[in-house]
Coordinates of C-alpha atoms and ligand atoms in Angstrom, one line a residue:
Y15 CA 6.1 -11.1 -66.4
S16 CA 9.6 -9.5 -64.8
V17 CA 10.8 -10.8 -61.5
A18 CA 11.8 -7.5 -59.6
E19 CA 14.0 -7.5 -56.3
N20 CA 11.5 -6.5 -53.7
S21 CA 12.3 -3.8 -51.1
S22 CA 12.3 -4.0 -47.3
Q23 CA 9.4 -2.1 -47.1
D24 CA 7.2 -4.6 -48.7
Y25 CA 7.8 -6.6 -45.5
L26 CA 6.9 -4.4 -42.6
I27 CA 4.5 -6.5 -40.6
I28 CA 2.6 -6.0 -37.2
P29 CA 2.9 -7.9 -35.1
Q30 CA 6.3 -9.1 -36.1
P31 CA 6.4 -13.0 -37.2
L32 CA 8.5 -15.4 -35.5
S33 CA 10.5 -16.0 -38.5
M34 CA 10.8 -14.5 -42.2
E35 CA 12.6 -15.3 -45.3
I36 CA 12.5 -12.8 -47.8
L37 CA 12.6 -14.4 -51.3
T38 CA 12.6 -12.7 -54.8
G39 CA 9.6 -12.3 -57.1
K40 CA 6.2 -11.5 -56.8
F41 CA 2.8 -13.4 -57.1
L42 CA 0.6 -11.4 -59.6
I43 CA -3.2 -11.3 -58.6
D44 CA -5.1 -11.6 -62.2
A45 CA -8.0 -13.0 -64.0
N46 CA -6.9 -16.5 -63.2
T47 CA -6.3 -16.0 -59.5
K48 CA -8.2 -18.5 -57.2
V49 CA -8.2 -19.4 -53.7
A50 CA -9.0 -22.8 -52.6
G51 CA -9.4 -24.8 -49.6
D52 CA -11.3 -27.4 -48.4
N53 CA -14.6 -27.3 -46.9
Y54 CA -13.6 -26.8 -43.3
L55 CA -11.8 -23.5 -44.4
E56 CA -14.5 -22.3 -46.7
K57 CA -15.0 -19.0 -44.3
E58 CA -11.4 -18.3 -44.2
G59 CA -11.3 -18.7 -47.7
Q60 CA -14.3 -16.5 -48.8
F61 CA -12.7 -13.8 -46.5
L62 CA -9.7 -14.0 -48.4
A63 CA -11.2 -14.1 -51.7
D64 CA -13.2 -11.0 -51.0
I65 CA -10.1 -8.9 -49.6
L66 CA -8.2 -9.8 -52.8
S67 CA -11.2 -9.2 -55.1
A68 CA -11.9 -5.7 -53.5
D69 CA -8.2 -4.7 -53.4
S70 CA -7.3 -5.7 -57.0
G71 CA -10.3 -4.9 -58.9
Q72 CA -10.1 -8.5 -60.2
N73 CA -13.1 -11.0 -59.2
V74 CA -11.1 -13.7 -57.3
P75 CA -13.4 -16.6 -56.4
F76 CA -12.9 -19.3 -53.8
S77 CA -13.4 -22.8 -54.5
S78 CA -13.5 -25.8 -52.1
E79 CA -11.7 -28.1 -54.3
V80 CA -8.1 -28.0 -53.0
N81 CA -6.4 -28.6 -56.4
N82 CA -8.3 -25.9 -58.1
G83 CA -6.5 -22.8 -57.3
N84 CA -2.9 -21.1 -57.1
I85 CA -3.7 -19.5 -53.4
I86 CA -4.1 -22.8 -51.3
L87 CA -5.4 -22.9 -47.6
K88 CA -4.8 -26.0 -45.8
L89 CA -4.7 -27.6 -42.5
D90 CA -1.4 -29.1 -41.4
S91 CA -1.2 -31.2 -38.1
T92 CA 2.6 -31.0 -38.0
I93 CA 2.4 -27.3 -36.8
E94 CA 2.5 -27.3 -33.1
N95 CA 0.8 -24.3 -32.0
E96 CA -3.2 -24.1 -32.0
E97 CA -3.0 -20.5 -33.5
G98 CA 0.3 -21.0 -35.4
Y99 CA 0.6 -20.8 -39.4
E100 CA 2.9 -21.0 -42.3
L101 CA 3.0 -18.8 -45.1
T102 CA 4.9 -19.2 -48.5
V103 CA 4.5 -16.8 -51.2
K104 CA 6.1 -17.6 -54.7
Y105 CA 5.9 -16.1 -58.1
N106 CA 3.1 -18.9 -59.1
K107 CA 1.7 -20.0 -56.0
I108 CA 0.6 -19.0 -52.3
V109 CA 0.3 -21.7 -49.5
I110 CA -1.2 -20.8 -46.1
S111 CA -1.3 -23.7 -43.5
G112 CA -2.6 -23.8 -40.1
K113 CA -2.9 -26.3 -37.3
T114 CA -6.4 -25.0 -37.1
S115 CA -8.6 -22.5 -38.9
K116 CA -7.5 -20.1 -36.6
G117 CA -3.9 -20.4 -37.7
V118 CA -4.9 -20.2 -41.3
F119 CA -6.8 -16.9 -40.6
Y120 CA -3.9 -15.3 -39.0
G121 CA -1.9 -16.4 -42.3
I122 CA -4.4 -14.3 -44.2
Q123 CA -3.9 -11.3 -41.9
T124 CA -0.3 -11.6 -42.5
L125 CA -0.8 -11.9 -46.3
R126 CA -3.0 -9.0 -46.2
Q127 CA -0.1 -6.8 -44.7
L128 CA 2.1 -8.1 -47.6
I129 CA -0.3 -6.3 -50.1
P130 CA 1.1 -2.9 -50.9
I131 CA -0.8 0.0 -49.4
A132 CA 0.5 2.6 -51.3
M133 CA -0.5 1.5 -54.5
K134 CA -3.2 3.9 -56.0
K135 CA -6.3 2.5 -57.6
D136 CA -4.9 3.5 -61.0
D137 CA -1.6 1.8 -60.5
V138 CA -3.4 -1.4 -59.5
T139 CA -5.6 -1.3 -62.8
L140 CA -2.3 -0.7 -65.0
N141 CA 0.1 -3.1 -63.4
G142 CA -2.0 -5.4 -61.3
L143 CA -1.7 -6.1 -57.7
T144 CA 1.4 -7.9 -56.5
I145 CA 2.3 -9.7 -53.3
P146 CA 6.2 -10.0 -52.7
A147 CA 7.6 -13.6 -52.0
V148 CA 8.3 -14.7 -48.9
T149 CA 8.2 -17.6 -46.1
I150 CA 7.0 -16.8 -42.7
K151 CA 6.5 -19.5 -40.0
D152 CA 4.6 -17.7 -37.2
N153 CA 2.8 -18.3 -33.6
P154 CA 1.6 -16.1 -30.9
R155 CA 3.5 -15.8 -27.5
Y156 CA 0.3 -15.4 -25.6
Q157 CA -3.0 -17.3 -25.9
Y158 CA -5.2 -14.4 -24.5
R159 CA -4.8 -11.2 -26.5
G160 CA -7.4 -9.0 -25.8
M161 CA -9.4 -5.6 -26.2
H162 CA -12.0 -4.1 -23.9
L163 CA -14.7 -1.7 -24.6
D164 CA -16.9 0.2 -22.1
V165 CA -20.1 0.6 -24.0
A166 CA -22.0 1.6 -20.9
R167 CA -20.4 5.0 -20.1
H168 CA -21.0 5.9 -23.8
F169 CA -22.9 3.8 -26.2
F170 CA -21.5 2.5 -29.6
S171 CA -23.7 1.1 -32.4
V172 CA -23.4 -2.6 -33.7
D173 CA -21.5 -1.3 -36.6
F174 CA -18.9 0.4 -34.9
V175 CA -18.3 -2.7 -32.4
K176 CA -18.1 -4.8 -35.6
K177 CA -15.4 -2.2 -36.7
Y178 CA -13.9 -2.9 -33.3
I179 CA -13.8 -6.5 -34.0
D180 CA -12.2 -6.1 -37.3
L181 CA -9.4 -4.2 -35.6
I182 CA -8.8 -6.8 -33.1
A183 CA -8.6 -9.6 -35.7
M184 CA -6.4 -7.4 -37.8
H185 CA -4.0 -7.2 -35.1
K186 CA -4.2 -11.1 -34.5
M187 CA -5.9 -10.3 -31.3
N188 CA -8.5 -12.8 -30.3
T189 CA -10.7 -11.6 -27.4
F190 CA -13.2 -8.9 -27.2
H191 CA -14.0 -8.1 -23.8
W192 CA -17.4 -6.4 -23.9
H193 CA -18.3 -4.3 -20.6
L194 CA -22.4 -4.1 -20.9
T195 CA -23.7 -3.0 -17.7
E196 CA -22.7 0.0 -15.4
D197 CA -24.1 2.6 -13.2
Q198 CA -24.5 4.9 -16.4
G199 CA -26.2 2.2 -18.3
W200 CA -27.5 -1.3 -18.9
R201 CA -26.8 -2.2 -22.4
I202 CA -27.9 -5.7 -22.9
E203 CA -31.5 -6.8 -23.6
I204 CA -32.8 -9.5 -20.8
K205 CA -36.4 -10.5 -21.7
K206 CA -37.3 -11.5 -18.1
Y207 CA -36.5 -8.1 -17.0
P208 CA -37.5 -5.5 -19.6
K209 CA -37.0 -2.4 -17.4
L210 CA -33.3 -3.3 -17.5
T211 CA -33.4 -1.6 -20.8
E212 CA -36.8 0.4 -20.7
V213 CA -35.3 2.2 -17.6
G214 CA -31.6 1.1 -17.1
A215 CA -30.5 2.1 -20.7
W216 CA -31.3 5.8 -20.3
R217 CA -30.0 8.5 -18.3
N218 CA -31.4 11.9 -18.1
G219 CA -28.1 13.8 -18.6
T220 CA -24.5 13.5 -18.2
I221 CA -22.0 15.7 -16.2
I222 CA -20.0 18.2 -18.4
G223 CA -16.0 18.0 -18.5
H224 CA -14.0 16.2 -16.2
H225 CA -15.4 14.3 -13.2
P226 CA -16.7 16.1 -10.9
G227 CA -17.9 18.1 -13.9
T228 CA -18.9 21.7 -14.5
G229 CA -22.7 21.2 -15.0
N230 CA -25.0 18.7 -16.7
D231 CA -25.3 18.6 -20.4
E232 CA -29.3 17.8 -19.6
K233 CA -29.5 15.4 -22.6
E234 CA -31.4 12.2 -22.5
Y235 CA -28.6 9.5 -23.3
G236 CA -28.8 5.9 -24.1
G237 CA -28.9 2.5 -26.0
F238 CA -28.7 -0.9 -25.9
Y239 CA -28.4 -4.1 -27.8
T240 CA -30.8 -6.6 -28.7
Q241 CA -30.4 -10.2 -28.2
E242 CA -30.6 -10.7 -32.0
E243 CA -28.0 -7.8 -32.4
I244 CA -25.8 -9.5 -29.7
K245 CA -26.0 -13.0 -31.8
D246 CA -25.2 -11.2 -34.9
I247 CA -22.2 -9.6 -33.5
V248 CA -20.7 -12.8 -31.6
K249 CA -21.5 -14.7 -35.1
Y250 CA -19.4 -11.5 -36.6
A251 CA -16.6 -12.2 -34.2
S252 CA -16.3 -15.7 -34.4
E253 CA -16.0 -15.6 -38.3
R254 CA -12.8 -13.4 -37.4
H255 CA -11.6 -16.0 -34.6
V256 CA -12.7 -13.3 -31.9
N257 CA -14.2 -14.6 -28.7
V258 CA -16.6 -12.2 -27.0
I259 CA -16.4 -12.2 -23.4
P260 CA -19.5 -10.3 -21.8
E261 CA -19.2 -8.5 -18.5
I262 CA -22.2 -8.4 -16.1
E263 CA -20.9 -6.3 -13.2
L264 CA -21.7 -7.2 -9.8
P265 CA -22.1 -6.5 -6.9
G266 CA -20.7 -3.0 -7.5
H267 CA -21.4 -0.8 -10.7
G268 CA -24.9 -2.0 -10.8
G269 CA -26.5 1.4 -10.5
A270 CA -28.8 1.1 -13.7
A271 CA -30.0 -2.2 -13.0
I272 CA -30.9 -0.5 -9.5
A273 CA -32.8 2.2 -11.0
A274 CA -34.7 -0.4 -13.1
Y275 CA -35.4 -2.6 -10.2
P276 CA -34.8 -0.8 -6.8
F277 CA -35.2 -4.0 -4.7
L278 CA -31.6 -4.8 -5.7
S279 CA -30.5 -2.0 -3.6
C280 CA -30.2 -2.8 0.3
F281 CA -32.2 0.4 0.5
P282 CA -34.7 0.9 -2.4
E283 CA -36.0 4.1 -0.8
E284 CA -32.9 6.0 -0.5
P285 CA -32.3 8.4 -3.5
T286 CA -29.5 7.9 -6.0
K287 CA -26.8 10.4 -4.9
I288 CA -26.4 13.5 -7.4
F289 CA -22.7 14.7 -6.4
N290 CA -22.3 18.2 -6.1
D291 CA -25.6 19.1 -7.5
M292 CA -24.6 18.2 -10.9
G293 CA -27.9 16.1 -11.7
S294 CA -30.1 17.0 -14.4
K295 CA -33.4 18.9 -13.9
Q296 CA -35.3 16.0 -15.5
G297 CA -33.6 13.4 -13.2
K298 CA -34.2 15.7 -10.0
E299 CA -37.7 15.9 -10.9
I300 CA -38.3 12.2 -11.4
Q301 CA -36.7 11.8 -7.8
A302 CA -38.9 14.4 -6.3
N303 CA -42.0 12.9 -7.9
G304 CA -41.4 9.3 -5.7
T305 CA -39.0 7.5 -8.0
P306 CA -35.7 7.6 -5.9
K307 CA -33.6 5.6 -8.1
I308 CA -32.3 7.0 -11.3
V309 CA -29.6 6.0 -13.8
V310 CA -26.2 7.6 -12.7
E311 CA -25.3 10.6 -14.3
T312 CA -21.6 11.3 -13.1
W313 CA -18.5 9.2 -12.9
G314 CA -16.9 7.5 -10.1
V315 CA -17.3 4.8 -7.5
M316 CA -20.9 4.7 -6.3
D317 CA -22.2 3.6 -2.8
D318 CA -25.1 2.0 -4.1
V319 CA -24.6 -1.7 -4.9
F320 CA -26.4 -5.2 -4.9
C321 CA -27.7 -6.2 -1.6
A322 CA -25.8 -9.2 -0.5
G323 CA -28.4 -10.4 2.1
K324 CA -31.5 -10.6 0.1
E325 CA -32.4 -13.9 -1.9
E326 CA -34.1 -11.7 -4.5
T327 CA -30.7 -10.6 -5.7
F328 CA -29.2 -13.8 -6.5
K329 CA -32.6 -14.9 -8.1
F330 CA -32.2 -11.9 -10.2
L331 CA -28.7 -12.2 -11.0
E332 CA -29.1 -15.9 -12.1
D333 CA -31.9 -15.0 -14.3
V334 CA -30.2 -12.8 -16.0
L335 CA -27.1 -15.0 -16.5
A336 CA -29.4 -17.6 -17.7
E337 CA -30.2 -15.4 -20.6
V338 CA -26.6 -14.2 -21.1
I339 CA -24.6 -17.6 -21.0
P340 CA -26.5 -19.1 -24.1
L341 CA -25.6 -15.8 -26.2
F342 CA -21.7 -16.5 -25.9
P343 CA -20.0 -19.3 -26.7
S344 CA -17.1 -18.1 -24.7
Q345 CA -15.8 -20.4 -21.9
Y346 CA -15.5 -17.4 -19.5
I347 CA -18.3 -15.1 -18.3
H348 CA -16.9 -11.7 -16.7
I349 CA -18.7 -11.0 -13.6
G350 CA -16.8 -7.7 -12.7
G351 CA -16.1 -7.5 -9.1
D352 CA -14.3 -4.3 -9.0
E353 CA -15.0 -1.3 -6.7
C354 CA -17.6 -2.3 -4.5
P355 CA -18.0 -0.1 -1.5
K356 CA -19.2 -2.0 1.8
G357 CA -21.2 1.1 3.3
N358 CA -24.2 -0.2 2.4
W359 CA -23.8 -4.0 3.4
K360 CA -22.8 -2.4 6.9
R361 CA -25.9 -0.8 7.6
C362 CA -28.2 -3.3 6.1
D363 CA -30.0 -5.6 8.3
Q364 CA -30.3 -8.2 5.7
C365 CA -26.6 -8.4 4.9
Q366 CA -25.8 -8.3 8.5
K367 CA -28.0 -11.5 9.1
R368 CA -26.7 -13.3 6.2
M369 CA -22.8 -12.6 7.6
E370 CA -24.0 -13.8 11.2
S371 CA -25.7 -17.0 9.9
L372 CA -22.8 -17.8 7.7
G373 CA -20.1 -16.9 10.5
L374 CA -18.5 -14.4 8.1
K375 CA -15.9 -12.0 10.0
D376 CA -16.3 -9.0 7.7
E377 CA -17.8 -7.6 4.6
L378 CA -15.0 -8.7 2.5
E379 CA -15.8 -12.1 3.4
L380 CA -19.6 -11.2 2.3
Q381 CA -18.1 -10.2 -1.2
S382 CA -16.4 -13.5 -1.5
Y383 CA -19.5 -15.3 -0.6
F384 CA -21.5 -13.2 -3.5
I385 CA -18.8 -14.1 -5.9
N386 CA -18.5 -17.8 -5.0
R387 CA -22.2 -18.1 -5.0
I388 CA -22.3 -16.8 -8.7
E389 CA -19.6 -18.8 -9.5
K390 CA -21.2 -22.0 -8.6
Y391 CA -24.1 -20.9 -10.6
V392 CA -22.1 -20.2 -13.8
N393 CA -19.8 -23.1 -13.3
A394 CA -23.3 -25.4 -13.0
N395 CA -24.1 -23.7 -16.3
G396 CA -20.7 -24.9 -18.0
K397 CA -18.8 -21.8 -17.9
K398 CA -15.9 -20.3 -15.9
I399 CA -15.9 -16.8 -14.2
I400 CA -13.3 -14.1 -14.5
G401 CA -13.2 -10.9 -12.5
W402 CA -11.3 -8.0 -11.7
D403 CA -8.7 -8.5 -8.8
E404 CA -10.8 -7.3 -5.8
V405 CA -12.4 -10.7 -6.1
L406 CA -9.2 -12.1 -4.4
E407 CA -10.2 -10.4 -1.4
G408 CA -12.1 -12.0 1.5
G409 CA -11.0 -15.4 -0.4
L410 CA -10.8 -16.3 -4.2
A411 CA -13.7 -18.3 -5.7
P412 CA -12.5 -21.7 -6.4
N413 CA -12.3 -21.7 -10.2
A414 CA -12.0 -17.9 -11.0
A415 CA -9.5 -16.5 -13.3
I416 CA -8.5 -13.0 -12.2
M417 CA -8.0 -9.8 -14.3
S418 CA -5.5 -7.7 -12.7
W419 CA -5.9 -4.0 -12.9
R420 CA -4.7 -2.5 -10.0
G421 CA -1.2 -3.1 -11.1
T422 CA 0.2 -6.4 -11.3
K423 CA -0.1 -7.5 -7.6
G424 CA -3.4 -9.2 -7.7
G425 CA -2.3 -11.0 -10.9
I426 CA 0.9 -12.2 -9.4
E427 CA -1.2 -13.4 -6.0
A428 CA -3.7 -15.3 -8.1
A429 CA -0.8 -17.1 -10.3
K430 CA 0.6 -18.2 -7.0
Q431 CA -2.6 -19.4 -6.0
H432 CA -2.6 -21.1 -9.4
H433 CA -5.5 -19.4 -10.8
D434 CA -5.4 -18.0 -14.4
V435 CA -4.6 -14.4 -15.0
V436 CA -5.1 -11.7 -17.6
M437 CA -2.9 -8.7 -17.1
T438 CA -4.5 -5.3 -17.6
P439 CA -2.5 -3.0 -15.2
E440 CA -4.0 0.5 -15.2
H441 CA -0.7 2.3 -15.6
T442 CA 0.4 0.8 -18.9
V443 CA -2.6 -0.8 -20.7
Y444 CA -5.4 1.5 -19.9
F445 CA -6.1 3.4 -22.9
D446 CA -8.2 5.9 -21.3
Y447 CA -5.3 7.5 -20.1
Y448 CA -3.4 10.5 -21.9
Q449 CA -1.2 9.3 -24.6
N450 CA 1.0 12.2 -25.0
K451 CA 2.6 14.7 -22.4
D452 CA 1.1 17.7 -24.0
K453 CA -2.2 17.0 -22.1
N454 CA -3.7 20.5 -23.1
N455 CA -3.6 19.7 -26.8
E456 CA -5.2 16.3 -26.1
P457 CA -9.0 15.4 -26.0
L458 CA -10.2 15.2 -22.6
A459 CA -8.9 11.8 -20.8
I460 CA -9.2 10.5 -17.6
G461 CA -5.5 11.2 -16.2
G462 CA -2.7 9.3 -16.3
L463 CA -0.1 9.2 -19.2
T464 CA 0.7 5.9 -21.1
T465 CA 2.7 6.6 -24.3
V466 CA 2.8 4.3 -27.2
E467 CA 6.3 3.5 -26.4
D468 CA 5.4 2.6 -22.6
V469 CA 2.9 0.2 -24.0
Y470 CA 5.3 -1.1 -26.3
S471 CA 7.7 -1.8 -23.5
Y472 CA 5.3 -3.6 -21.5
E473 CA 6.3 -7.2 -20.2
P474 CA 3.1 -9.2 -19.3
T475 CA 4.9 -11.7 -17.3
P476 CA 5.9 -10.8 -14.0
I477 CA 9.5 -11.5 -13.0
E478 CA 8.4 -12.5 -9.4
L479 CA 6.8 -15.6 -10.7
T480 CA 8.6 -19.1 -11.1
N481 CA 8.6 -21.0 -14.5
E482 CA 5.6 -23.0 -13.2
E483 CA 3.6 -20.1 -12.0
Q484 CA 4.4 -18.2 -15.2
K485 CA 2.1 -20.5 -17.0
Y486 CA -1.0 -19.1 -15.5
I487 CA -0.5 -15.6 -17.1
L488 CA -2.7 -16.3 -20.1
G489 CA -2.0 -12.9 -21.7
A490 CA -2.8 -9.4 -21.5
Q491 CA -5.6 -6.9 -22.3
A492 CA -6.2 -3.2 -22.9
N493 CA -9.1 -1.5 -21.4
V494 CA -10.9 1.3 -22.9
W495 CA -13.0 3.0 -20.4
S496 CA -15.5 5.4 -22.2
E497 CA -16.5 8.2 -19.4
Y498 CA -14.6 10.7 -22.1
M499 CA -15.1 9.2 -25.2
E500 CA -18.3 10.4 -26.5
T501 CA -17.7 9.4 -30.2
T502 CA -16.5 6.7 -32.0
D503 CA -13.7 8.8 -33.7
Y504 CA -12.6 9.5 -29.9
V505 CA -12.1 5.8 -29.3
E506 CA -10.2 5.2 -32.4
Y507 CA -7.8 8.0 -31.5
M508 CA -7.6 6.6 -28.0
I509 CA -6.7 3.0 -29.2
L510 CA -4.3 3.9 -32.2
P511 CA -1.8 3.4 -32.2
R512 CA -1.4 1.8 -28.7
M513 CA -3.3 -1.3 -29.7
T514 CA -0.8 -1.7 -32.4
A515 CA 1.8 -1.7 -30.0
L516 CA 0.1 -4.0 -27.6
S517 CA -0.5 -6.6 -30.5
E518 CA 3.3 -7.0 -30.6
V519 CA 3.8 -7.3 -26.9
V520 CA 1.0 -10.3 -27.0
W521 CA 1.9 -11.8 -30.2
S522 CA 5.6 -11.4 -30.9
S523 CA 8.7 -13.3 -29.0
K524 CA 10.2 -11.2 -26.2
E525 CA 13.7 -11.5 -28.0
S526 CA 12.4 -9.8 -31.0
R527 CA 10.9 -6.7 -29.4
N528 CA 12.7 -3.7 -30.6
W529 CA 11.3 -0.3 -30.4
Q530 CA 13.4 1.4 -33.3
D531 CA 12.3 -1.5 -35.4
F532 CA 8.7 -1.3 -34.5
S533 CA 8.6 2.5 -35.0
K534 CA 9.7 2.1 -38.5
R535 CA 6.9 -0.3 -39.1
L536 CA 4.5 1.7 -37.1
K537 CA 5.1 4.5 -39.2
Y538 CA 4.3 2.2 -42.5
F539 CA 1.4 0.7 -40.8
T540 CA -0.3 4.2 -40.2
K541 CA -1.0 4.1 -43.8
R542 CA -3.0 1.2 -43.4
Y543 CA -5.2 3.3 -40.8
D544 CA -5.3 6.0 -43.5
A545 CA -6.5 3.6 -46.0
M546 CA -9.3 2.4 -43.5
G547 CA -10.3 5.9 -42.6
L548 CA -9.4 5.5 -39.0
N549 CA -8.8 8.2 -36.6
Y550 CA -5.6 7.8 -34.5
A551 CA -3.1 10.0 -32.6
K552 CA -0.5 11.1 -35.3
H553 CA 1.7 13.1 -32.9
T554 CA 2.4 10.3 -30.6
F555 CA 5.1 9.5 -33.1
K556 CA 7.2 12.6 -32.1
N557 CA 7.4 11.2 -28.3
Ligands
LIG988 C1 -11.7 2.1 -12.5 C2 -12.8 1.1 -13.0 C3 -13.7 1.7 -14.1 C4 -13.3 2.8 -14.4 C5 -11.8 3.0 -14.9 C6 -11.5 4.6 -15.2 C7 -11.8 -0.8 -13.3 C8 -11.7 -2.2 -13.3 N1 -12.9 -0.2 -12.7 O1 -11.7 3.2 -11.7 O2 -15.0 1.3 -13.9 O3 -14.2 3.4 -15.8 O4 -11.1 2.6 -13.9 O5 -9.8 4.3 -15.7 O6 -10.9 -0.3 -14.0

């Protein structure tokens, strides 16, 4: 078998590894190829064997006898980083070692990218699938590398959520933030409160066009995940080393829960507001027939929030969390905390009474009381809370981590107070923003403009922080709010290629970041999108 010089094209990897030495020669996948690793790496080994089998047309088996293969997976305690790995490809042997199975998994992801994409199936059958020789040592810059998905404004199937998790794993990202509850829909089955999904998962219509809308589509819309489906997704994610953080929004953005259980509102008898008469006929009828609360049909910030005065609110939320917590191995539970207007609390006798009895000076302190109380419950059940940066207002709960979305200010403040921070500033990593200046030729988006180059230039660690404070910046995440993303194609279009740019921001070293070089690799990477049948924003490359 001839040892050919490999072309630089063979080594275009995203995110850019820490170090890479290009060697001559190729490894050929043939009938004798076997993946081997000890029992501890069986899942990873099987994952790789399946990929190689599919790509090569050969049956590549996995064996749990380490000496019984020429693609060897192993643990190596001398590798420092928990997620670090080393990959060596020689003409007769491939070795992937990691400090943990997670590191090995990332080595596998790199190996996948060394498999030539352009090869046609016929070529593979004729000449065999080859992998170019190389030595790579690699580990991530940040420990938190996340993608968020709002499944509440629009609902996405279990299959799509899995595809989304595949994309996260392929980009060596490790967190899926699952936004499960909103004004416009409650998406997680809670056995104790069946109306959350019987009533709260369905709206009678949706506004047409950009907020405030030009009318109502008059279509019933909704869906939810059963607890069995959630378990299945969490297992799928954990096999790909993706941690799933569920978000249960409080005290604002809870309209769907209020529609199901009106006692959660300060004013159960006050009808859900229909802005500018954009509500559906069906919804209006239901309201006229004596059911004032309905699932919200428009976008934006709603005044109707959970009542902070009633004990029943906390009982309900704790019951919900009691079912949510065991479903997710995640250390963090996201409790929302953003955009909670205080108008209702100001008018509500019970909220005012609580403020008085606790000596709280304003509604911001009442919000802080709300979050603190939920934090206590979550902590007592062995988990930590993470919340949007509004939870800083009125005093930060003692162990809370912050997700900084209204720019970086909240994140900086939290890090200075020695709280963990995930950066998600809206002007840079909100993938519901337009990605191209030519907005007229883009599908409808919420607004703004964040090009793939803007994402690539993002620096998550603020210079305002001292070295010590910088350690509290765990990493960054892109948020994908789905008000205007009605289909999965649309979601793919909005995240690709921006997600690919973000993956390098959170994984690769700051020094190695180079837009020209990345653009070249990205262009090649799009062939992977094509091979996977993904929809993506092609014209963004001309920016
Ligand atoms: C904010 C809201 C979110 C909305 C999005 C649109 C956060 C934390 N909150 O207004 O519910 O969908 O932005 O970009 O982002």
